[in-house]
mmCIF file of C-alpha atoms (C1' of nucleotides) in Angstrom:
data_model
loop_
_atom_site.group_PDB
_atom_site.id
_atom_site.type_symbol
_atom_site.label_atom_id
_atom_site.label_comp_id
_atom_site.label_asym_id
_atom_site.label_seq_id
_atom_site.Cartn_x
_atom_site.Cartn_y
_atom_site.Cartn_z
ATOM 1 C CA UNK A 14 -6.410 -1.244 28.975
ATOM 2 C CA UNK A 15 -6.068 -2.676 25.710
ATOM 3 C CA UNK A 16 -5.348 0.114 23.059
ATOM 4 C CA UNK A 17 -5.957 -0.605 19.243
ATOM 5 C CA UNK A 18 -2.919 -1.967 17.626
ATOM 6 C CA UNK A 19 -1.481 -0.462 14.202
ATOM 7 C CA UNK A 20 -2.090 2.814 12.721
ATOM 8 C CA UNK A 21 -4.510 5.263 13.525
ATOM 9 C CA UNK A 22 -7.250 6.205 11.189
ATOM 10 C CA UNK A 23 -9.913 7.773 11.240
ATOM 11 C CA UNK A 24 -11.944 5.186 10.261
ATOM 12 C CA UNK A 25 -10.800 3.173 12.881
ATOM 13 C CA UNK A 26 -11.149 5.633 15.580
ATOM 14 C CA UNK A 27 -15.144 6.034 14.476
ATOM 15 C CA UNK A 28 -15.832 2.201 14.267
ATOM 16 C CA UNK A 29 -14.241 2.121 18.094
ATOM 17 C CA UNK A 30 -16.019 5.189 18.953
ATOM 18 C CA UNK A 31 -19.453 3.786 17.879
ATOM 19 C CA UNK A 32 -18.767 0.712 19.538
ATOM 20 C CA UNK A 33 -17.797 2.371 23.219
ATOM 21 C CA UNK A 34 -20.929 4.555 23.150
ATOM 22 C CA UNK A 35 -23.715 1.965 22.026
ATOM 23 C CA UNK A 36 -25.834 0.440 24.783
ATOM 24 C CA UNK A 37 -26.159 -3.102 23.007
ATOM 25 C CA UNK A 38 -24.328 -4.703 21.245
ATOM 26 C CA UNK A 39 -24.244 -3.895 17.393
ATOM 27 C CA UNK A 40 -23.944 -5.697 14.090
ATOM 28 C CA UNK A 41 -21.202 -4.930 11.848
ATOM 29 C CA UNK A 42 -24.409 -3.398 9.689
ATOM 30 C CA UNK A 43 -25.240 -1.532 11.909
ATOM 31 C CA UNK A 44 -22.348 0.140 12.742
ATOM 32 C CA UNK A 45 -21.734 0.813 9.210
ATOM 33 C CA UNK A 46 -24.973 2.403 8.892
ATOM 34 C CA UNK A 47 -23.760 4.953 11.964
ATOM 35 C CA UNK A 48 -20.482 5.691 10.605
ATOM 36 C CA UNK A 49 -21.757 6.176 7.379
ATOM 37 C CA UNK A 50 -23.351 9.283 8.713
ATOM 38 C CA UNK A 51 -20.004 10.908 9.033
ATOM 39 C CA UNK A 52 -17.984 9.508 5.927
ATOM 40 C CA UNK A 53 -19.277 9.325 2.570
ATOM 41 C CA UNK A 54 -17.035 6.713 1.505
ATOM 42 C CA UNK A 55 -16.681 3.780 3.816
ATOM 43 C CA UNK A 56 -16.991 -0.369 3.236
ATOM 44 C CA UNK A 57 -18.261 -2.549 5.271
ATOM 45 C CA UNK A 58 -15.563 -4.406 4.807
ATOM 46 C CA UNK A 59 -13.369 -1.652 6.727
ATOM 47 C CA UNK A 60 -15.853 -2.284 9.304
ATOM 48 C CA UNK A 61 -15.962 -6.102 9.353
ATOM 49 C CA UNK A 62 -11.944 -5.834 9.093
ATOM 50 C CA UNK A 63 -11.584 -3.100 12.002
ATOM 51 C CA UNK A 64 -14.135 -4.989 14.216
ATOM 52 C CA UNK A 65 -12.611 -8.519 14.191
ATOM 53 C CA UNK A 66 -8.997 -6.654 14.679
ATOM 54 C CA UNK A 67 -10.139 -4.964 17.695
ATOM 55 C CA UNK A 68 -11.877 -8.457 18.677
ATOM 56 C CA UNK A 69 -8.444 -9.880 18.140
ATOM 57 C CA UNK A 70 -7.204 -7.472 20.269
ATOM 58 C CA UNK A 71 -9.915 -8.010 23.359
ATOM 59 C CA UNK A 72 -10.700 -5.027 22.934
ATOM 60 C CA UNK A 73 -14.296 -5.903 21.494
ATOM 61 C CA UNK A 74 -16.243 -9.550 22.208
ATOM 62 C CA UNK A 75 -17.911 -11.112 18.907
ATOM 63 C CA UNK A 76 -20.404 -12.895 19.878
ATOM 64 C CA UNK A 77 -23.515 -14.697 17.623
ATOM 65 C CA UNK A 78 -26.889 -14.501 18.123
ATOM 66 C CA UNK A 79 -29.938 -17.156 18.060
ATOM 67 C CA UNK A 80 -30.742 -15.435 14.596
ATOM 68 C CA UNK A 81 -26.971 -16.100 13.238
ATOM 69 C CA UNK A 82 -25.923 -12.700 13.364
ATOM 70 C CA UNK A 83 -22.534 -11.811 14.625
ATOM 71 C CA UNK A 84 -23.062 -9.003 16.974
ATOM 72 C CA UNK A 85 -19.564 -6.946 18.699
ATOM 73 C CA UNK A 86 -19.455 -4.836 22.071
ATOM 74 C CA UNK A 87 -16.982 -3.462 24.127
ATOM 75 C CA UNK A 88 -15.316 -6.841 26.029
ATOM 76 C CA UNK A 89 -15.150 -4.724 29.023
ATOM 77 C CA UNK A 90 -19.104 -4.698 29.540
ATOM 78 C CA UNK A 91 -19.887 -8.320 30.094
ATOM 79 C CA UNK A 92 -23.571 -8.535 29.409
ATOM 80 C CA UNK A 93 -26.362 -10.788 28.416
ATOM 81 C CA UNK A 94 -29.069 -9.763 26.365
ATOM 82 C CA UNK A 95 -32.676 -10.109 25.685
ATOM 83 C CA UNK A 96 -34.095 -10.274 21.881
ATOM 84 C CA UNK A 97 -37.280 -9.419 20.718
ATOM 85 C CA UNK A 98 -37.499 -12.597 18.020
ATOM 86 C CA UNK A 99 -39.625 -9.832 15.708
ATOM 87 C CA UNK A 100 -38.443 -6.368 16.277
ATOM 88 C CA UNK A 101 -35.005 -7.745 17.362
ATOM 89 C CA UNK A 102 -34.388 -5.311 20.038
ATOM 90 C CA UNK A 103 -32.423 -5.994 22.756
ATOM 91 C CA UNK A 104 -32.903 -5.025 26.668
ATOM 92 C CA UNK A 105 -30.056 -6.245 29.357
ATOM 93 C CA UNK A 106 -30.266 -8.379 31.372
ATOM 94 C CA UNK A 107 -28.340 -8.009 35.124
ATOM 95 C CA UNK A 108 -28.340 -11.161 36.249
ATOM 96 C CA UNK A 109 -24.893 -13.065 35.175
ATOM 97 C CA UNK A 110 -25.087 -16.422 37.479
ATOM 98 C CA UNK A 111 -21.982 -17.765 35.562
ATOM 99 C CA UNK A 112 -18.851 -17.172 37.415
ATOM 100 C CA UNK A 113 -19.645 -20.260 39.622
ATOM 101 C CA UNK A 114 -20.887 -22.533 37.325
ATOM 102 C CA UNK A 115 -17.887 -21.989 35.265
ATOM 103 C CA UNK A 116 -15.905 -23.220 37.910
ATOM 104 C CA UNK A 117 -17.596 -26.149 38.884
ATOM 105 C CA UNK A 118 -18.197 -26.686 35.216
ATOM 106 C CA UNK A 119 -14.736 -26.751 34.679
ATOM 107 C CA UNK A 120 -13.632 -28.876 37.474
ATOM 108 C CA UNK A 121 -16.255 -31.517 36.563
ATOM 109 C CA UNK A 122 -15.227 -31.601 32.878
ATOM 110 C CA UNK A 123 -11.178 -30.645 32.648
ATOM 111 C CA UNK A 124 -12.045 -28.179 30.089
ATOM 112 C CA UNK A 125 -10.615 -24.466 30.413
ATOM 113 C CA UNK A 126 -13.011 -22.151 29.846
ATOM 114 C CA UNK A 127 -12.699 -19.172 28.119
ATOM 115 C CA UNK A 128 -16.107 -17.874 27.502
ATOM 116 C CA UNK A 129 -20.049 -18.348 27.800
ATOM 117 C CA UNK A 130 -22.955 -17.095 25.983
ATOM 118 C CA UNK A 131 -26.320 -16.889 27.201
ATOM 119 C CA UNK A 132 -29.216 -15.577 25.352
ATOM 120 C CA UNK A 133 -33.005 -15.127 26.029
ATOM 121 C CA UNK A 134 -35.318 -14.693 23.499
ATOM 122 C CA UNK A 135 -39.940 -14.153 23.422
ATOM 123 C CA UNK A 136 -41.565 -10.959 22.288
ATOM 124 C CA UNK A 137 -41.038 -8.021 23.876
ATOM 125 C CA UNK A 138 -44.596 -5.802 25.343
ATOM 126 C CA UNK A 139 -44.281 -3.005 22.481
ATOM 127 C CA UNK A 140 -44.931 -6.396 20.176
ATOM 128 C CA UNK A 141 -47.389 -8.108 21.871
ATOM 129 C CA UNK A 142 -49.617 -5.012 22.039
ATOM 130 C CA UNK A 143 -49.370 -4.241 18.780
ATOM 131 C CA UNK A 144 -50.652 -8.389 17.890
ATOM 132 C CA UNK A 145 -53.212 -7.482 20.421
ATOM 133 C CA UNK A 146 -54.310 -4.387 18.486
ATOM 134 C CA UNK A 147 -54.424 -5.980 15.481
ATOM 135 C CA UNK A 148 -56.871 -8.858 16.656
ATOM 136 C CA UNK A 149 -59.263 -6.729 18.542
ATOM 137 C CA UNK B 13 -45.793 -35.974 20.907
ATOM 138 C CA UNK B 14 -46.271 -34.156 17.946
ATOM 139 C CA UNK B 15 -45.647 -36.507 14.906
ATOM 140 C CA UNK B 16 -43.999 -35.286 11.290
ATOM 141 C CA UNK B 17 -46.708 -34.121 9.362
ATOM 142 C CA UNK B 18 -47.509 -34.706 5.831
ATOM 143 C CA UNK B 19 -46.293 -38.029 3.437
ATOM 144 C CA UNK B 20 -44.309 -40.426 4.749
ATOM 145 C CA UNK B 21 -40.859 -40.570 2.788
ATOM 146 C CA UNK B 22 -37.452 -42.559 3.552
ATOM 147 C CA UNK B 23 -35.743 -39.267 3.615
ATOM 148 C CA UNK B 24 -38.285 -37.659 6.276
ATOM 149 C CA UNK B 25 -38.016 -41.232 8.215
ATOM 150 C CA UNK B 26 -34.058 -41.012 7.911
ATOM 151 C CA UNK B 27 -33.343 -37.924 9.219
ATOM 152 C CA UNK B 28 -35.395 -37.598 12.248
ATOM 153 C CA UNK B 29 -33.977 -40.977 13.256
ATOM 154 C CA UNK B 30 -30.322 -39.757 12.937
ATOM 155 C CA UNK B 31 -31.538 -36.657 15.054
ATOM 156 C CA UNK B 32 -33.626 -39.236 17.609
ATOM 157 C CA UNK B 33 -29.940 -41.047 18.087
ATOM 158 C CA UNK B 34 -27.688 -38.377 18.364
ATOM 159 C CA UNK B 35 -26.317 -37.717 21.662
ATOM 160 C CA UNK B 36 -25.790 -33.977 20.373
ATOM 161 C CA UNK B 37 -26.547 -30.862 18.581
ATOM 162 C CA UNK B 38 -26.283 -31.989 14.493
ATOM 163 C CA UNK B 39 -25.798 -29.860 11.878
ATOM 164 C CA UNK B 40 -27.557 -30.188 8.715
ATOM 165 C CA UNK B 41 -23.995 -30.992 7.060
ATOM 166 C CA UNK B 42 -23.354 -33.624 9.494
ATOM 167 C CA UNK B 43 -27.080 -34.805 9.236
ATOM 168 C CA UNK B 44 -26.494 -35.354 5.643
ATOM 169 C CA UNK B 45 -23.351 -37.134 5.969
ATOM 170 C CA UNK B 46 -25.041 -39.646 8.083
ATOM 171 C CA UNK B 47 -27.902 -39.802 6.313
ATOM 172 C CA UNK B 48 -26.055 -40.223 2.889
ATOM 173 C CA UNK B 49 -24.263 -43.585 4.226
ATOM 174 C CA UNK B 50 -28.061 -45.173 3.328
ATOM 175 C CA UNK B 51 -28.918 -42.726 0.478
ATOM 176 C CA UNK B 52 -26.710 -42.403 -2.801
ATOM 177 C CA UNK B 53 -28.830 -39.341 -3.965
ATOM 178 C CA UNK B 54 -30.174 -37.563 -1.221
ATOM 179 C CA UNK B 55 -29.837 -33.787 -1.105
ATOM 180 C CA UNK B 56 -28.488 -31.485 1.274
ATOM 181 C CA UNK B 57 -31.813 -29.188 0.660
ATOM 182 C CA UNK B 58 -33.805 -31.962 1.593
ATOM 183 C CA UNK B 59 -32.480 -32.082 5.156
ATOM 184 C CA UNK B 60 -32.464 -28.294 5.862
ATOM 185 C CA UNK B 61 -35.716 -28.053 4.460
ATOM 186 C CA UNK B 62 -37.091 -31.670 6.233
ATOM 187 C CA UNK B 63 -35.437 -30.212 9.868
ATOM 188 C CA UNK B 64 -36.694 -27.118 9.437
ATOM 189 C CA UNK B 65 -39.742 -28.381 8.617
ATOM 190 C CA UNK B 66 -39.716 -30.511 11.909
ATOM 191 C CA UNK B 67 -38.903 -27.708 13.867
ATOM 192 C CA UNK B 68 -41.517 -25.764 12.933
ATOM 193 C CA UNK B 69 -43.840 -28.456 13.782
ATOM 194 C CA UNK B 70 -41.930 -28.577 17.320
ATOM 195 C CA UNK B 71 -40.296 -31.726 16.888
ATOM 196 C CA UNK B 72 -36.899 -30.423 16.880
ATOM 197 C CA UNK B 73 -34.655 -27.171 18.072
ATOM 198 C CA UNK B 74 -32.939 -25.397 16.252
ATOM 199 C CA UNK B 75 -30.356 -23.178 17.700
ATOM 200 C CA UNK B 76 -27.384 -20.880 16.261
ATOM 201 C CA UNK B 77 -23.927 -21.613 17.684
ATOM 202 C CA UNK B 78 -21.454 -19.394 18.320
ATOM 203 C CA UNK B 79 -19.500 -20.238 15.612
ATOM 204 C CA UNK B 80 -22.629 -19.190 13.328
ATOM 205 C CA UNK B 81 -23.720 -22.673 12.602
ATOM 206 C CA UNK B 82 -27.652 -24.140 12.831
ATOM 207 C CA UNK B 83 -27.822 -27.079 14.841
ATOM 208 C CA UNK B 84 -30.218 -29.025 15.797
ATOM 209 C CA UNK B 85 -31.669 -31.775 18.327
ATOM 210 C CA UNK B 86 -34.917 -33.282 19.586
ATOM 211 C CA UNK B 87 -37.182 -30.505 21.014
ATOM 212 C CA UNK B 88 -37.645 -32.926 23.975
ATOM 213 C CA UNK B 89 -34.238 -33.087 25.057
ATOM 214 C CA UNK B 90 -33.452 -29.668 26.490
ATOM 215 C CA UNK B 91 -30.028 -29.642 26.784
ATOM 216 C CA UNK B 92 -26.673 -27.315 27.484
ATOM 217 C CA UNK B 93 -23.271 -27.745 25.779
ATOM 218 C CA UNK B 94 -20.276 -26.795 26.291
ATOM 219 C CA UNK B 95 -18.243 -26.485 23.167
ATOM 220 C CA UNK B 96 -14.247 -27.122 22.238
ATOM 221 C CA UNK B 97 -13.353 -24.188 20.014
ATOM 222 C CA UNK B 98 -10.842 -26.336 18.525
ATOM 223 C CA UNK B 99 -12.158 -29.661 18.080
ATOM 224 C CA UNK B 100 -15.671 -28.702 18.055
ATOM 225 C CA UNK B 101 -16.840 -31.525 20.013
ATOM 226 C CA UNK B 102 -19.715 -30.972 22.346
ATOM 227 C CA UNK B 103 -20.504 -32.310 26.037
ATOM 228 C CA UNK B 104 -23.453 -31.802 27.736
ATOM 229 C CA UNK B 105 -23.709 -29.197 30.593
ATOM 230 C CA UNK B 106 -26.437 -31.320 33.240
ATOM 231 C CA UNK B 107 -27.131 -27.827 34.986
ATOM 232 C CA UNK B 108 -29.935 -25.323 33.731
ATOM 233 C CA UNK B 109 -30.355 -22.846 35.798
ATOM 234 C CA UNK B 110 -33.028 -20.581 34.212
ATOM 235 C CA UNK B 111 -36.579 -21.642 34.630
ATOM 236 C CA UNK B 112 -36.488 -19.311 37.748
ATOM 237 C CA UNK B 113 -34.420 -16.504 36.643
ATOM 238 C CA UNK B 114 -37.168 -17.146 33.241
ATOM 239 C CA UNK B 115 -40.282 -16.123 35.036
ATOM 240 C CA UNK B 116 -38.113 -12.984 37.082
ATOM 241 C CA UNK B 117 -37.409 -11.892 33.951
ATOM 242 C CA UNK B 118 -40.354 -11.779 32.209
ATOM 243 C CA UNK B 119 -42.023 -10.216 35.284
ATOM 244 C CA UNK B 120 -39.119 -7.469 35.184
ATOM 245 C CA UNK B 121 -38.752 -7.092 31.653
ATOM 246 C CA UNK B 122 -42.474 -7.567 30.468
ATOM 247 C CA UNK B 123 -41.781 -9.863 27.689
ATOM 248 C CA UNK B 124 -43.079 -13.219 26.593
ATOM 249 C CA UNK B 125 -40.121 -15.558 27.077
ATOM 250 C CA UNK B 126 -40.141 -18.362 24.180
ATOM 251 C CA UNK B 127 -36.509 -19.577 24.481
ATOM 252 C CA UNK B 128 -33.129 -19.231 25.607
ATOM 253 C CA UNK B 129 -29.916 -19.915 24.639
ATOM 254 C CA UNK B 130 -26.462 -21.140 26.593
ATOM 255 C CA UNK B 131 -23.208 -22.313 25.665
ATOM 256 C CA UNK B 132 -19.444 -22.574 27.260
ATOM 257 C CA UNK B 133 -16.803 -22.477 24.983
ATOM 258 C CA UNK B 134 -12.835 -23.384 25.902
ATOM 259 C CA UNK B 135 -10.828 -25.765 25.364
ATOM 260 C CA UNK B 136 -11.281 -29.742 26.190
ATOM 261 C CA UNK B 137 -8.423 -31.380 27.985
ATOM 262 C CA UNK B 138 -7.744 -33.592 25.044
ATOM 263 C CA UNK B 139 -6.662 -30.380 23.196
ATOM 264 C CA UNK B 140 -5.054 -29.237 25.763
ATOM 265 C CA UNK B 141 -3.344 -32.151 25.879
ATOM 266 C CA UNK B 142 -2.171 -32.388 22.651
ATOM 267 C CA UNK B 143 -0.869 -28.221 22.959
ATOM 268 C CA UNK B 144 1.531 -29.558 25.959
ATOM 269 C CA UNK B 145 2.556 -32.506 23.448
ATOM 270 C CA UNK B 146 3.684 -30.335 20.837
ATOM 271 C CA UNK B 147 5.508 -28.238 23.055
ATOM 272 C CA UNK B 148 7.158 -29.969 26.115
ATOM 273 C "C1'" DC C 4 -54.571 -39.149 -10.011
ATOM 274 C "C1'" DT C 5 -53.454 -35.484 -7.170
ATOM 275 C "C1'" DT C 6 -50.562 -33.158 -4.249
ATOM 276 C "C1'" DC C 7 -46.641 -33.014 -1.619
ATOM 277 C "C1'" DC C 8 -41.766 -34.039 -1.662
ATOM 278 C "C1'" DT C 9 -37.466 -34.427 -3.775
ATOM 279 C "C1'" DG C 10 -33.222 -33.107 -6.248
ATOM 280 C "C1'" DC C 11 -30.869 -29.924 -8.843
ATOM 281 C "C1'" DA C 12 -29.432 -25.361 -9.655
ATOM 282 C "C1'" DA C 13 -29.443 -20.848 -8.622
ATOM 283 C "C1'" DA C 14 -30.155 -17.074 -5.500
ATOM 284 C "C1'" DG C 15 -29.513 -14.823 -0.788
ATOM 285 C "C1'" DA C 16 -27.411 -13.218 3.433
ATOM 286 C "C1'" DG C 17 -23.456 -12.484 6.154
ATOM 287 C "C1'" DT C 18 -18.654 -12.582 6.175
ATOM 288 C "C1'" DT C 19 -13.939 -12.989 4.296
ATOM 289 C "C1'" DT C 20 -10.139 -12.397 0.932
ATOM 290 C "C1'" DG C 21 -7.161 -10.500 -3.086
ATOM 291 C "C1'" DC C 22 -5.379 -6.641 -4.880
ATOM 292 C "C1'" DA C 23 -4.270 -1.986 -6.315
ATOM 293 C "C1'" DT C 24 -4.310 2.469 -4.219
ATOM 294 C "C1'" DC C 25 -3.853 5.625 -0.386
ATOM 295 C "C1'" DA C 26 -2.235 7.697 3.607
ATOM 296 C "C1'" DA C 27 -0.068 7.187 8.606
ATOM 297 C "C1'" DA C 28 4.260 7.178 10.535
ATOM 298 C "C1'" DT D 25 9.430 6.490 1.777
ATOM 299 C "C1'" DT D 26 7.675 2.412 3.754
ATOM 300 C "C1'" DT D 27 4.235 -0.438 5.239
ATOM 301 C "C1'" DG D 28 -0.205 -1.079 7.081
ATOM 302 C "C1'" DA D 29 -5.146 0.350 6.080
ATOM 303 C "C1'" DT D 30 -8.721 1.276 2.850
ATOM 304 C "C1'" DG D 31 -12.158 0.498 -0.856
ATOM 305 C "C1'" DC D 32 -13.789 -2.187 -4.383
ATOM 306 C "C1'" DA D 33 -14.993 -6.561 -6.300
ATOM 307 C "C1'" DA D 34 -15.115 -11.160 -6.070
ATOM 308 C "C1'" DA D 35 -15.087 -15.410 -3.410
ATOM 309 C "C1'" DC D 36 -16.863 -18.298 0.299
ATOM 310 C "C1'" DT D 37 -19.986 -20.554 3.604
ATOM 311 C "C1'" DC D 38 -24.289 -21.599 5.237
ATOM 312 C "C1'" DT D 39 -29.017 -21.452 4.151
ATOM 313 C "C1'" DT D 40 -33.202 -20.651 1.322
ATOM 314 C "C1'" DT D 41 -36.015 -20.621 -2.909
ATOM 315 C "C1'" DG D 42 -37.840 -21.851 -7.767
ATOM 316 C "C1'" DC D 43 -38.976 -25.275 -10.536
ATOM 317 C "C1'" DA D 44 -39.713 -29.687 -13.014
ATOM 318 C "C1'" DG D 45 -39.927 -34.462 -12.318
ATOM 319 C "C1'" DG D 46 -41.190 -38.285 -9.063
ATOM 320 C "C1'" DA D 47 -43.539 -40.886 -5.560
ATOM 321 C "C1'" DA D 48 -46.871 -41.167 -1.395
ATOM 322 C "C1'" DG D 49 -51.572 -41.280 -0.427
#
DNA sequence: CTTCCTGCAAAGAGTTTGCATCAAA
DNA sequence: TTTGATGCAAACTCTTTGCAGGAAG
């Protein structure tokens, strides 16, 4: 597939590596905060720089969020995503009823399509017993 | 349905009307810009603060774009777009197929559902259009 | 009159850009 | 050695907040 252009750092390589091995997808933040662990000196703007190349690339889908947070994951997992709108964790979700909606979408309205995002948001049960907890 | 709360000002009246009228997803920029044909001094804080005043008082939604930007439309019109990356302009998708899959999730996933989010992006044929223009 | 609302200015958050330095190749 | 990548700081965009003056009730 798709390797990442240009020269090889080792920067680079950790941002990627971060990326491949999360389960959800991850805020440039975020995976700052992980690769931090390893060098003492990196910016976020290495991060923010490496992550829209490899998005460039299609090696990586951006995508934002309902809170207006740019998130990236590998493009080769094509996955939607549920939100917690307190703790702001995410679970998958499997269903993806897209690919023929697209179609018929795109037939009905002449535009090419070249991508979709879908997004469900609530409070997940770890934060809803906690409320509960808190009332009683 | 739920009317705005609290004094009655021009500016309130205003911008719910240019939000009752639109036929898509505003964003407080281009609620302003409307707005400001009537007012000489209005303020750009006044409309982020008066829509997200309304949409706390369920009025309106407000919903993040994938190109990072709040927009927002009447709470009672629950609506799909599908976005041109290039020209930005929005058409409505008729189809929403999630109240189902909603409920199969929540029983799966155990959270409280409160929303949901879905957009195409691509490219409209009047883009496209203009592409094979500039080339051919 | 009282309180909420407005407008202005300034602060915040997330992201992007300019530039000198550094290190892959 | 050459050129792309990094780190730092500053700029930028969208949005939110603090505050004094103004108008709705």
């Amino acid at each position: 597939m798709a390797q990442a252009k240009g020269r090889q750092t080792p920067q680079k390589k950790c941002i990627l590596q971060i990326i491949q091995q999360s389960s959800m997808p991850l805020t440039a933040e975020q995976v700052f905060e992980q690769a931090r662990t390893g060098f003492q000196s990196l910016a976020l703007t290495t991060v923010y720089r490496n992550l829209e190349a490899f998005a460039a690339d299609g090696i990586v889908r951006a995508s934002v969020y309902d809170d207006g947070i740019k998130r990236y994951e590998l493009a080769a997992r094509h996955r939607h995503y549920m939100t917690c709108v307190e703790c702001k964790k995410s679970v998958e979700i499997p269903e993806c009823p897209f690919e023929e909606l697209k179609d018929k979408l795109a037939a009905e309205t002449g535009f090419s399509i070249s991508g979709h995002s879908m997004e469900f948001f609530g409070t997940c049960p770890e934060c809803r017993r906690r409320h509960e907890e808190q009332k009683g």
